[in-house]
Amino acid sequence: MNRQRGQAIVLIAIMLAVVVGMAALAIDGSRAYALRRDLQAAVDSAALAAADNLQQTGSYTSAEQAATTIFASNLRLYGSPACAPAYATPGASPLTVTCSFGDGTTLTQVVSALGAQGSQFRFTATRSLQLQFAKILTNGASPTLNGSSSGGVNNLLYTPTVAALDQAGCGGAGGNAISISGSGTLSVTGDVVSSGTITLSVAGIRVAGDIYARCQAAVAGSVTSACYPSGATAPCSFPDVAGATRSGYRFIDPGYPPPTVVGGAQGAPSATVVLFAGIYAAIPNFGGGHCWFLSGGVYDWQAGFSNSNDFVSNELKPPDEPSVGNNTVRATPQFWSTNGVQCDGAFQVTKVTGPRDIPIGMWSFVVTSARTDTYNGLSYRRESAPSMCEQVNLNNHFDDVQVAVSNVPGATSYNIYAAPPGNGCGGPFGLAANLAVSGAVLNSNTSPCPNVNGNGCSLGNESIVLSTQLSAPFAPNALAAPGVVGAYPPNGESSPLQSGLPNQNPARGPGAAGDRANENNCETSGGAYATCPAAVTPGAVVFYMPSGACVDVTNAGDTFIFSGYQYDWLSVYGPGLGHPPANTCSSTFGAAGNSAYIGLIYMPAGTVTIPSAYTFEAGSGGLMADLLVFSGAMPTISMNLGFAPVPPAAKLTG
């Protein structure tokens, strides 16, 4: 009996070890699983936080800091970590930063700038587990758990400059998704993505970005990979990265929803220069050598859009645009003077006898065009960059100043800015008066007009005599808000993209700085100037092309339009298969000398042909169609993500 009792004690001891082992597995194993799960969730959150922060701020330092902060918060690590080296921007080689926390947890970030493939954040984290029961089964050491994750953002593959959705040429299907013929070299900044094949015939292609041809290891013909983002010729110096040709990716239609048409039925264009958004049941007759200004909104061209000899735009420009760097010289060419269409306007100042004295000396003047556009029932101010400078010398009692303006398309008034004697054309200028446009501006109203530098005018004229407006205490006031007497004018225009083209608009600036009239102008939903991006781009337009409505712009007409934030930067919209009935038209976007579609041309079920080198002469939000054909002289297409639909959010890549 005693022997049996001794055997029971041994059995109990053995069973106790098994029970402890099972408890270790159950308790410490579940703790390890939970810690590993939390660790993985923390590095996933860090990867997304870094990529999202970079997309919002453009700062790698801020992104890396945000990743560390969210990682620590998720693991309830409240002490500040020691990070080495310091947060920074990666160079040609990836940047590695390791942060150590007080409990021994480490987070290692490897940050890479990959050019057109965007930015990648790779994270590895380690944390030790303090064992409870499992210590008796080990040598006392604490196991180390690991987690890893990767986040990517700003890969141009998902926001390409040129994209064809058709799988033509792949899997035995006939045809080609992108056909490039004609003369010269198609120059693209950004990615070219084709779900089918790309073929070159005589013409070449130069891409500062990546080429994705789904079923082609290489595109035959003259293909040059340049440096992104500068567009320089390879070899590239960081931050430039050379592009490459990649295969195997099928681009899927993003399925953008159609814009909402707010305006009512509109008649055919007549003599009135300004057109209004709404529904145009008949195809417009843009072929008489005239200019047309589009007020902001959605244009539903139900029968199509055709332009064979006119100039159509929503750009608000001043009369007498100045040469960049010298505002006493008139720029050549003027924006509204293209292909024989002379709508650029001018202004002049002359001395007249008036009712009262104003300070004598050489006065200097510039003029801006102004108008108000509406969106969602609210009014938004637009004011162009300043004109060239004109001067007049007042040297007698009762000398006053007459300002005469030949109208430019779209202006409903002109702000007149004056620089008192002693300032000169270098300014500063202060707002002195506003000159309203009387009545509708007509293409047929050609006389009388002020004849400045031999221009004459084609759209009628306005004039005003300034006397009390220039009397004391008038003075330019840098602190005055836009529209208040004495306020400074908007920033001046910037240099043309290339020789022979008109000036570009001022760049974007904070608040009321920069562009106040066109694609670089941003305002809040309440109509206050704002730093881009913002809710509204005043004056933005969208061409809505329903099923059966084709675009037919020949190489004898010009169309220069910009979209805006309220329309997700869709400049031309044709519904795809996801929003039936789809528009399967074959559309042509030609140009005579100065055309641009600032925003995305989106016709995912149709064929788009580009037959002119003068199309897309401004920053573009991209070109997306079922099939693409480039013929004639090859254009230059430059992607600007600031004029493109909202990019995809940051995503986990590993």
Coordinates of N, CA and C in Angstrom, one line a residue, residues 450-650:
P450 N -10.6 102.4 -78.2 CA -9.3 103.1 -78.1 C -8.2 102.3 -78.9
N451 N -7.4 103.1 -79.6 CA -6.4 102.4 -80.5 C -5.1 102.5 -79.8
V452 N -4.7 101.5 -79.1 CA -3.5 101.4 -78.3 C -2.5 100.5 -79.0
N453 N -1.3 101.0 -79.3 CA -0.3 100.2 -80.0 C -0.8 99.6 -81.3
G454 N -1.8 100.3 -81.9 CA -2.3 99.8 -83.2 C -3.2 98.6 -83.1
N455 N -3.7 98.3 -81.8 CA -4.6 97.1 -81.7 C -6.0 97.4 -82.1
G456 N -6.5 98.5 -81.8 CA -8.0 98.7 -81.9 C -8.6 97.7 -80.9
C457 N -9.9 97.3 -81.2 CA -10.5 96.3 -80.3 C -11.6 95.7 -81.1
S458 N -12.2 94.6 -80.6 CA -13.3 93.9 -81.3 C -14.5 93.7 -80.4
L459 N -14.5 94.2 -79.2 CA -15.6 93.9 -78.3 C -16.2 95.1 -77.6
G460 N -16.1 96.3 -78.2 CA -16.6 97.5 -77.6 C -15.6 98.0 -76.5
N461 N -16.0 99.1 -75.9 CA -15.1 99.8 -74.9 C -15.9 100.5 -73.8
E462 N -15.1 100.8 -72.8 CA -15.6 101.5 -71.6 C -14.6 102.6 -71.3
S463 N -15.1 103.7 -70.5 CA -14.1 104.7 -70.1 C -14.6 105.4 -68.9
I464 N -13.7 106.0 -68.2 CA -14.0 106.7 -66.9 C -13.0 107.8 -66.7
V465 N -13.4 109.0 -66.1 CA -12.5 110.1 -65.8 C -12.2 110.0 -64.3
L466 N -11.0 110.0 -63.9 CA -10.6 109.9 -62.5 C -10.1 111.3 -62.0
S467 N -10.8 111.8 -61.0 CA -10.3 113.0 -60.4 C -10.3 112.9 -58.8
T468 N -11.5 112.9 -58.2 CA -11.6 112.7 -56.8 C -11.0 111.4 -56.3
Q469 N -11.0 110.4 -57.2 CA -10.5 109.1 -56.8 C -9.0 109.2 -56.5
L470 N -8.3 110.1 -57.2 CA -6.8 110.2 -57.0 C -6.4 111.4 -56.1
S471 N -7.4 112.1 -55.6 CA -7.1 113.2 -54.7 C -6.6 112.6 -53.3
A472 N -5.9 113.5 -52.5 CA -5.5 113.1 -51.2 C -6.8 112.8 -50.4
P473 N -6.7 111.7 -49.6 CA -5.5 111.0 -49.1 C -5.3 109.7 -49.8
F474 N -5.6 109.6 -51.1 CA -5.4 108.3 -51.8 C -3.9 107.9 -51.7
A475 N -3.7 106.6 -51.4 CA -2.4 106.0 -51.4 C -2.5 104.5 -51.4
P476 N -1.6 103.8 -52.0 CA -1.6 102.4 -51.9 C -1.4 101.9 -50.5
N477 N -2.1 100.8 -50.1 CA -2.2 100.3 -48.8 C -2.0 98.8 -48.8
A478 N -0.9 98.4 -48.3 CA -0.6 96.9 -48.4 C -1.5 96.1 -47.4
L479 N -2.1 96.8 -46.4 CA -2.9 96.1 -45.5 C -4.4 96.1 -45.9
A480 N -4.7 96.8 -46.9 CA -6.1 96.8 -47.4 C -6.5 95.5 -48.0
A481 N -7.7 95.0 -47.7 CA -8.2 93.7 -48.3 C -8.5 93.9 -49.8
P482 N -8.5 92.8 -50.6 CA -8.8 93.0 -52.0 C -10.2 93.6 -52.1
G483 N -10.3 94.6 -53.1 CA -11.5 95.2 -53.3 C -11.7 96.5 -52.6
V484 N -10.9 96.8 -51.6 CA -10.9 98.0 -50.8 C -10.0 99.1 -51.4
V485 N -10.4 100.4 -51.4 CA -9.6 101.4 -52.0 C -8.2 101.4 -51.4
G486 N -7.2 101.5 -52.3 CA -5.8 101.4 -51.8 C -5.2 100.1 -51.8
A487 N -6.0 99.0 -52.0 CA -5.5 97.6 -52.0 C -4.6 97.4 -53.1
Y488 N -3.6 96.5 -52.9 CA -2.7 96.2 -53.9 C -3.3 95.3 -55.0
P489 N -2.9 95.3 -56.2 CA -3.4 94.4 -57.2 C -3.0 92.9 -57.0
P490 N -3.6 92.0 -57.7 CA -3.1 90.6 -57.6 C -1.7 90.5 -58.2
N491 N -1.1 89.3 -58.0 CA 0.2 89.0 -58.5 C 0.2 89.0 -60.1
G492 N 1.3 89.3 -60.6 CA 1.5 89.3 -62.1 C 1.5 87.9 -62.7
E493 N 1.4 87.9 -64.0 CA 1.4 86.6 -64.8 C 2.8 86.1 -64.7
S494 N 2.9 84.8 -65.0 CA 4.2 84.1 -65.0 C 4.6 83.8 -66.5
S495 N 5.9 83.3 -66.6 CA 6.4 83.1 -68.0 C 5.7 82.1 -68.8
P496 N 5.7 82.2 -70.1 CA 5.0 81.2 -70.9 C 5.7 79.8 -70.7
L497 N 5.0 78.7 -71.1 CA 5.6 77.4 -71.0 C 6.7 77.3 -72.0
Q498 N 6.6 77.9 -73.1 CA 7.7 77.9 -74.1 C 7.5 79.1 -75.0
S499 N 8.5 79.5 -75.8 CA 8.5 80.6 -76.7 C 7.3 80.5 -77.7
G500 N 6.7 81.6 -77.9 CA 5.6 81.6 -78.8 C 4.2 81.4 -78.2
L501 N 4.1 81.1 -76.9 CA 2.9 80.9 -76.2 C 2.6 82.1 -75.3
P502 N 1.3 82.3 -75.0 CA 0.9 83.4 -74.1 C 1.5 83.2 -72.7
N503 N 1.4 84.2 -71.8 CA 1.8 84.1 -70.5 C 1.0 83.1 -69.7
Q504 N 1.5 82.5 -68.7 CA 0.8 81.6 -67.8 C 0.2 82.5 -66.6
N505 N -0.8 82.0 -66.0 CA -1.4 82.7 -64.8 C -0.4 82.7 -63.7
P506 N -0.7 83.6 -62.7 CA 0.1 83.5 -61.5 C 0.0 82.1 -60.8
A507 N 1.0 81.7 -60.1 CA 1.0 80.4 -59.4 C 0.1 80.5 -58.2
R508 N -0.2 79.4 -57.6 CA -1.0 79.4 -56.4 C -0.2 80.0 -55.2
G509 N -0.9 80.7 -54.4 CA -0.3 81.3 -53.2 C -1.2 81.2 -52.0
P510 N -0.7 81.5 -50.8 CA -1.5 81.4 -49.6 C -2.6 82.5 -49.6
G511 N -3.8 82.2 -49.2 CA -4.8 83.2 -49.0 C -5.1 83.9 -50.3
A512 N -5.1 85.2 -50.3 CA -5.4 86.0 -51.5 C -4.2 86.2 -52.4
A513 N -3.1 85.7 -52.0 CA -1.9 85.8 -52.9 C -2.0 84.9 -54.1
G514 N -1.2 85.1 -55.1 CA -1.2 84.3 -56.3 C -2.4 84.6 -57.2
D515 N -2.8 83.6 -57.9 CA -3.9 83.7 -58.9 C -5.2 84.0 -58.2
R516 N -6.0 85.0 -58.7 CA -7.3 85.2 -58.1 C -8.4 85.0 -59.2
A517 N -8.1 84.4 -60.3 CA -9.1 84.4 -61.4 C -9.3 83.1 -62.0
N518 N -8.3 82.2 -62.1 CA -8.4 81.1 -63.0 C -8.0 79.8 -62.2
E519 N -7.4 78.8 -62.9 CA -7.2 77.5 -62.3 C -6.4 77.5 -61.0
N520 N -5.6 78.5 -60.8 CA -4.8 78.5 -59.5 C -5.5 79.3 -58.4
N521 N -6.7 79.7 -58.6 CA -7.5 80.4 -57.6 C -8.3 79.5 -56.7
C522 N -8.2 79.6 -55.4 CA -9.0 78.8 -54.5 C -9.8 79.7 -53.6
E523 N -11.0 79.3 -53.3 CA -11.9 80.0 -52.4 C -12.6 79.0 -51.5
T524 N -13.0 79.4 -50.4 CA -13.8 78.6 -49.5 C -15.3 78.5 -50.0
S525 N -16.0 77.6 -49.5 CA -17.4 77.5 -49.9 C -18.2 78.7 -49.6
G526 N -17.7 79.6 -48.8 CA -18.4 80.9 -48.5 C -17.9 82.0 -49.3
G527 N -16.9 81.8 -50.2 CA -16.5 82.8 -51.1 C -15.3 83.6 -50.7
A528 N -14.5 83.2 -49.7 CA -13.3 83.9 -49.2 C -12.1 83.2 -49.9
Y529 N -11.1 84.1 -50.2 CA -9.9 83.5 -50.8 C -9.2 82.5 -49.8
A530 N -8.7 81.5 -50.3 CA -8.1 80.4 -49.5 C -6.9 79.8 -50.1
T531 N -6.1 79.2 -49.3 CA -4.9 78.4 -49.7 C -5.4 77.1 -50.4
C532 N -4.8 76.8 -51.5 CA -5.2 75.6 -52.2 C -4.6 74.4 -51.5
P533 N -5.2 73.2 -51.5 CA -6.5 72.9 -52.1 C -7.7 73.5 -51.2
A534 N -8.8 73.8 -51.9 CA -9.9 74.4 -51.2 C -11.2 73.8 -51.8
A535 N -12.4 74.3 -51.4 CA -13.6 73.8 -51.8 C -14.0 74.1 -53.2
V536 N -13.7 75.4 -53.7 CA -14.2 75.9 -55.0 C -13.1 76.5 -55.8
T537 N -13.1 76.2 -57.1 CA -12.3 77.0 -58.0 C -13.2 77.8 -58.8
P538 N -13.4 79.1 -58.5 CA -14.4 79.9 -59.2 C -14.2 80.0 -60.7
G539 N -15.3 79.9 -61.4 CA -15.3 79.9 -62.9 C -15.0 78.6 -63.5
A540 N -14.8 77.5 -62.8 CA -14.5 76.2 -63.4 C -15.6 75.7 -64.2
V541 N -15.3 75.0 -65.3 CA -16.3 74.4 -66.1 C -16.0 72.9 -66.4
V542 N -17.1 72.2 -66.7 CA -17.0 70.8 -67.2 C -17.8 70.7 -68.4
F543 N -17.2 70.0 -69.4 CA -17.9 69.6 -70.6 C -18.5 68.2 -70.4
Y544 N -19.8 68.1 -70.3 CA -20.5 66.9 -70.1 C -21.0 66.4 -71.4
M545 N -20.4 65.2 -71.8 CA -20.7 64.6 -73.1 C -21.5 63.3 -72.9
P546 N -22.9 63.4 -73.0 CA -23.7 62.2 -72.8 C -23.5 61.3 -73.9
S547 N -24.2 60.1 -73.8 CA -24.1 59.1 -74.9 C -24.5 59.7 -76.2
G548 N -23.6 59.5 -77.2 CA -23.9 60.0 -78.6 C -23.3 61.4 -78.8
A549 N -22.8 62.0 -77.8 CA -22.3 63.4 -78.0 C -20.8 63.3 -78.1
C550 N -20.3 63.7 -79.3 CA -18.8 63.6 -79.6 C -18.2 65.0 -79.5
V551 N -16.9 65.0 -79.2 CA -16.1 66.2 -79.3 C -15.4 66.3 -80.7
D552 N -15.6 67.4 -81.4 CA -15.0 67.5 -82.7 C -14.3 68.9 -82.8
V553 N -13.1 69.0 -82.3 CA -12.3 70.2 -82.4 C -11.2 70.0 -83.4
T554 N -11.3 70.8 -84.5 CA -10.3 70.6 -85.6 C -9.0 71.3 -85.3
N555 N -8.1 71.2 -86.2 CA -6.8 71.9 -86.0 C -6.9 73.4 -86.5
A556 N -8.1 73.9 -86.7 CA -8.3 75.3 -87.0 C -9.0 76.0 -85.8
G557 N -9.4 75.3 -84.8 CA -10.0 75.9 -83.6 C -9.2 75.7 -82.3
D558 N -9.5 76.5 -81.3 CA -8.8 76.4 -80.0 C -9.8 76.4 -78.9
T559 N -9.6 75.5 -78.0 CA -10.4 75.4 -76.8 C -9.5 75.3 -75.6
F560 N -9.6 76.3 -74.7 CA -8.7 76.3 -73.5 C -9.6 76.5 -72.3
I561 N -9.8 75.4 -71.5 CA -10.7 75.4 -70.4 C -10.0 74.9 -69.1
F562 N -10.5 75.3 -68.0 CA -10.0 74.7 -66.7 C -11.2 74.2 -65.9
S563 N -11.1 73.1 -65.2 CA -12.1 72.6 -64.3 C -11.7 73.1 -62.9
G564 N -12.2 72.4 -61.8 CA -11.9 72.8 -60.5 C -12.2 71.8 -59.4
Y565 N -11.9 72.2 -58.2 CA -12.1 71.3 -57.1 C -13.6 70.8 -56.9
Q566 N -14.5 71.7 -57.1 CA -15.9 71.3 -57.0 C -16.4 70.2 -58.0
Y567 N -15.6 70.1 -59.0 CA -15.9 69.0 -60.0 C -14.8 67.9 -60.1
D568 N -14.1 67.8 -59.0 CA -13.0 66.8 -58.9 C -12.1 66.9 -60.1
W569 N -11.9 68.1 -60.6 CA -11.0 68.4 -61.7 C -11.3 67.5 -63.0
L570 N -12.5 67.2 -63.2 CA -12.9 66.6 -64.5 C -13.2 67.7 -65.5
S571 N -12.5 67.8 -66.5 CA -12.7 68.9 -67.5 C -13.6 68.5 -68.6
V572 N -13.5 67.2 -69.1 CA -14.4 66.7 -70.1 C -14.8 65.3 -69.6
Y573 N -16.1 65.1 -69.5 CA -16.7 63.9 -69.0 C -17.6 63.2 -69.9
G574 N -17.3 61.9 -70.2 CA -18.2 61.0 -71.0 C -18.4 59.8 -70.1
P575 N -19.7 59.4 -69.9 CA -20.0 58.3 -69.0 C -19.4 57.0 -69.6
G576 N -19.0 56.2 -68.6 CA -18.5 54.8 -69.0 C -19.5 53.8 -68.8
L577 N -19.1 52.5 -68.8 CA -20.0 51.4 -68.7 C -20.7 51.4 -67.4
G578 N -20.0 51.9 -66.3 CA -20.6 51.9 -65.0 C -21.7 52.9 -64.8
H579 N -21.9 53.9 -65.8 CA -22.9 54.9 -65.7 C -23.6 55.0 -67.0
P580 N -24.4 53.9 -67.3 CA -25.0 53.8 -68.7 C -26.1 54.9 -68.8
P581 N -26.4 55.3 -70.1 CA -25.7 54.7 -71.3 C -24.3 55.3 -71.5
A582 N -23.4 54.5 -71.9 CA -22.0 54.9 -72.1 C -21.8 55.7 -73.3
N583 N -20.9 56.6 -73.3 CA -20.5 57.4 -74.5 C -19.4 56.7 -75.2
T584 N -19.7 56.1 -76.4 CA -18.7 55.3 -77.1 C -18.2 56.1 -78.4
C585 N -18.4 57.4 -78.3 CA -18.0 58.2 -79.5 C -16.5 58.1 -79.8
S586 N -16.2 58.5 -81.0 CA -14.8 58.8 -81.4 C -14.7 60.3 -81.4
S587 N -13.9 60.8 -80.5 CA -13.8 62.3 -80.3 C -12.4 62.8 -80.7
T588 N -12.4 64.0 -81.3 CA -11.1 64.6 -81.7 C -10.8 65.9 -80.9
F589 N -9.7 66.0 -80.3 CA -9.3 67.2 -79.6 C -8.1 67.8 -80.4
G590 N -8.4 68.6 -81.4 CA -7.4 69.3 -82.2 C -7.1 70.7 -81.6
A591 N -6.2 71.4 -82.2 CA -5.9 72.7 -81.8 C -5.2 73.5 -82.9
A592 N -5.4 74.8 -82.9 CA -4.8 75.6 -83.9 C -3.5 76.2 -83.4
G593 N -3.5 76.6 -82.1 CA -2.2 77.3 -81.6 C -2.1 77.3 -80.1
N594 N -3.3 77.3 -79.4 CA -3.2 77.4 -78.0 C -4.5 76.8 -77.3
S595 N -4.4 75.5 -77.0 CA -5.5 74.8 -76.4 C -5.0 74.0 -75.2
A596 N -5.9 73.9 -74.2 CA -5.6 73.1 -73.0 C -6.9 72.7 -72.4
Y597 N -6.8 71.6 -71.7 CA -7.9 71.0 -70.9 C -7.3 70.8 -69.5
I598 N -7.5 71.8 -68.7 CA -6.8 71.7 -67.4 C -7.7 71.0 -66.4
G599 N -7.4 69.7 -66.2 CA -8.2 68.8 -65.5 C -8.1 67.5 -66.3
L600 N -8.9 66.5 -65.9 CA -8.9 65.2 -66.6 C -9.9 65.1 -67.7
I601 N -9.4 64.7 -68.9 CA -10.3 64.3 -70.0 C -10.7 62.8 -69.7
Y602 N -11.9 62.6 -69.4 CA -12.4 61.2 -69.0 C -13.5 60.7 -69.9
M603 N -13.1 59.8 -70.8 CA -14.0 59.2 -71.8 C -13.7 57.7 -71.8
P604 N -14.1 57.0 -70.8 CA -13.6 55.6 -70.6 C -14.2 54.6 -71.6
A605 N -15.2 55.0 -72.3 CA -15.8 54.0 -73.2 C -15.6 54.5 -74.7
G606 N -15.0 55.6 -74.9 CA -14.8 56.1 -76.2 C -13.4 56.1 -76.7
T607 N -13.2 56.6 -78.0 CA -11.9 56.7 -78.6 C -11.6 58.2 -78.6
V608 N -10.4 58.6 -78.2 CA -9.9 60.0 -78.3 C -8.7 60.1 -79.2
T609 N -8.8 61.0 -80.1 CA -7.7 61.3 -81.1 C -7.1 62.7 -80.8
I610 N -5.8 62.7 -80.7 CA -5.1 64.0 -80.5 C -4.3 64.2 -81.8
P611 N -4.7 65.2 -82.7 CA -4.0 65.4 -83.9 C -3.1 66.6 -84.0
S612 N -2.9 67.3 -82.9 CA -2.1 68.5 -82.9 C -1.1 68.6 -81.8
A613 N 0.0 69.3 -82.1 CA 1.0 69.5 -81.1 C 0.6 70.6 -80.1
Y614 N -0.5 71.4 -80.4 CA -0.8 72.6 -79.6 C -2.0 72.2 -78.7
T615 N -2.2 71.0 -78.4 CA -3.2 70.6 -77.4 C -2.4 70.3 -76.1
F616 N -3.1 70.6 -75.0 CA -2.5 70.4 -73.7 C -1.2 71.2 -73.4
E617 N -1.3 72.5 -73.9 CA -0.1 73.3 -73.6 C -0.1 73.9 -72.2
A618 N -0.9 73.3 -71.3 CA -0.8 73.8 -69.9 C -0.9 72.5 -69.0
G619 N -0.7 72.7 -67.7 CA -0.7 71.6 -66.8 C -2.0 70.8 -67.0
S620 N -2.0 69.5 -67.0 CA -3.1 68.7 -67.3 C -3.4 67.8 -66.2
G621 N -4.6 67.4 -66.0 CA -5.0 66.4 -65.0 C -5.0 65.0 -65.6
G622 N -4.6 64.8 -66.8 CA -4.6 63.5 -67.4 C -5.6 63.3 -68.5
L623 N -5.4 62.2 -69.3 CA -6.2 61.8 -70.4 C -6.5 60.3 -70.3
M624 N -7.8 60.0 -70.2 CA -8.2 58.6 -70.0 C -9.3 58.3 -70.9
A625 N -9.1 57.2 -71.7 CA -10.2 56.8 -72.7 C -10.1 55.3 -72.9
D626 N -11.0 54.8 -73.6 CA -11.0 53.3 -74.0 C -9.8 53.1 -74.9
L627 N -9.8 53.9 -76.0 CA -8.7 53.8 -77.0 C -8.1 55.2 -77.2
L628 N -6.8 55.3 -77.5 CA -6.2 56.6 -77.7 C -5.4 56.5 -79.0
V629 N -5.5 57.6 -79.8 CA -4.8 57.7 -81.0 C -4.1 59.1 -81.0
F630 N -2.8 59.1 -81.2 CA -2.0 60.3 -81.4 C -1.5 60.4 -82.9
S631 N -1.9 61.4 -83.6 CA -1.6 61.6 -85.0 C -1.1 63.0 -85.2
G632 N -0.6 63.2 -86.4 CA -0.1 64.6 -86.7 C 1.2 64.9 -86.0
A633 N 1.4 66.1 -85.7 CA 2.6 66.5 -84.8 C 2.3 66.2 -83.4
M634 N 3.3 65.6 -82.7 CA 3.0 65.1 -81.4 C 3.0 66.2 -80.3
P635 N 2.1 66.1 -79.3 CA 2.0 67.2 -78.3 C 2.9 66.8 -77.1
T636 N 3.0 67.8 -76.2 CA 3.6 67.6 -74.9 C 2.5 67.6 -73.9
I637 N 2.5 66.5 -73.1 CA 1.4 66.4 -72.1 C 2.1 66.3 -70.7
S638 N 1.9 67.3 -69.9 CA 2.5 67.3 -68.6 C 1.5 67.2 -67.5
M639 N 1.7 66.2 -66.6 CA 0.8 65.9 -65.5 C 1.0 66.8 -64.4
N640 N 0.0 67.4 -63.8 CA 0.1 68.2 -62.6 C -1.0 67.7 -61.6
L641 N -0.6 67.0 -60.6 CA -1.5 66.4 -59.7 C -2.4 67.4 -59.0
G642 N -2.0 68.7 -59.0 CA -2.9 69.7 -58.5 C -4.1 69.9 -59.3
F643 N -4.1 69.4 -60.6 CA -5.3 69.6 -61.5 C -5.9 68.3 -61.8
A644 N -5.7 67.3 -60.9 CA -6.2 65.9 -61.2 C -7.2 65.5 -60.1
P645 N -8.1 64.5 -60.4 CA -9.0 64.1 -59.4 C -8.3 63.7 -58.1
V646 N -9.0 63.6 -57.0 CA -8.4 63.3 -55.7 C -7.7 61.9 -55.9
P647 N -6.4 61.8 -55.5 CA -5.7 60.6 -55.7 C -6.2 59.5 -54.8
P648 N -5.9 58.2 -55.1 CA -6.2 57.2 -54.1 C -5.5 57.4 -52.8
A649 N -6.2 56.9 -51.8 CA -5.6 57.0 -50.4 C -4.4 56.1 -50.3
A650 N -3.6 56.4 -49.3 CA -2.5 55.5 -49.0 C -3.0 54.1 -48.7

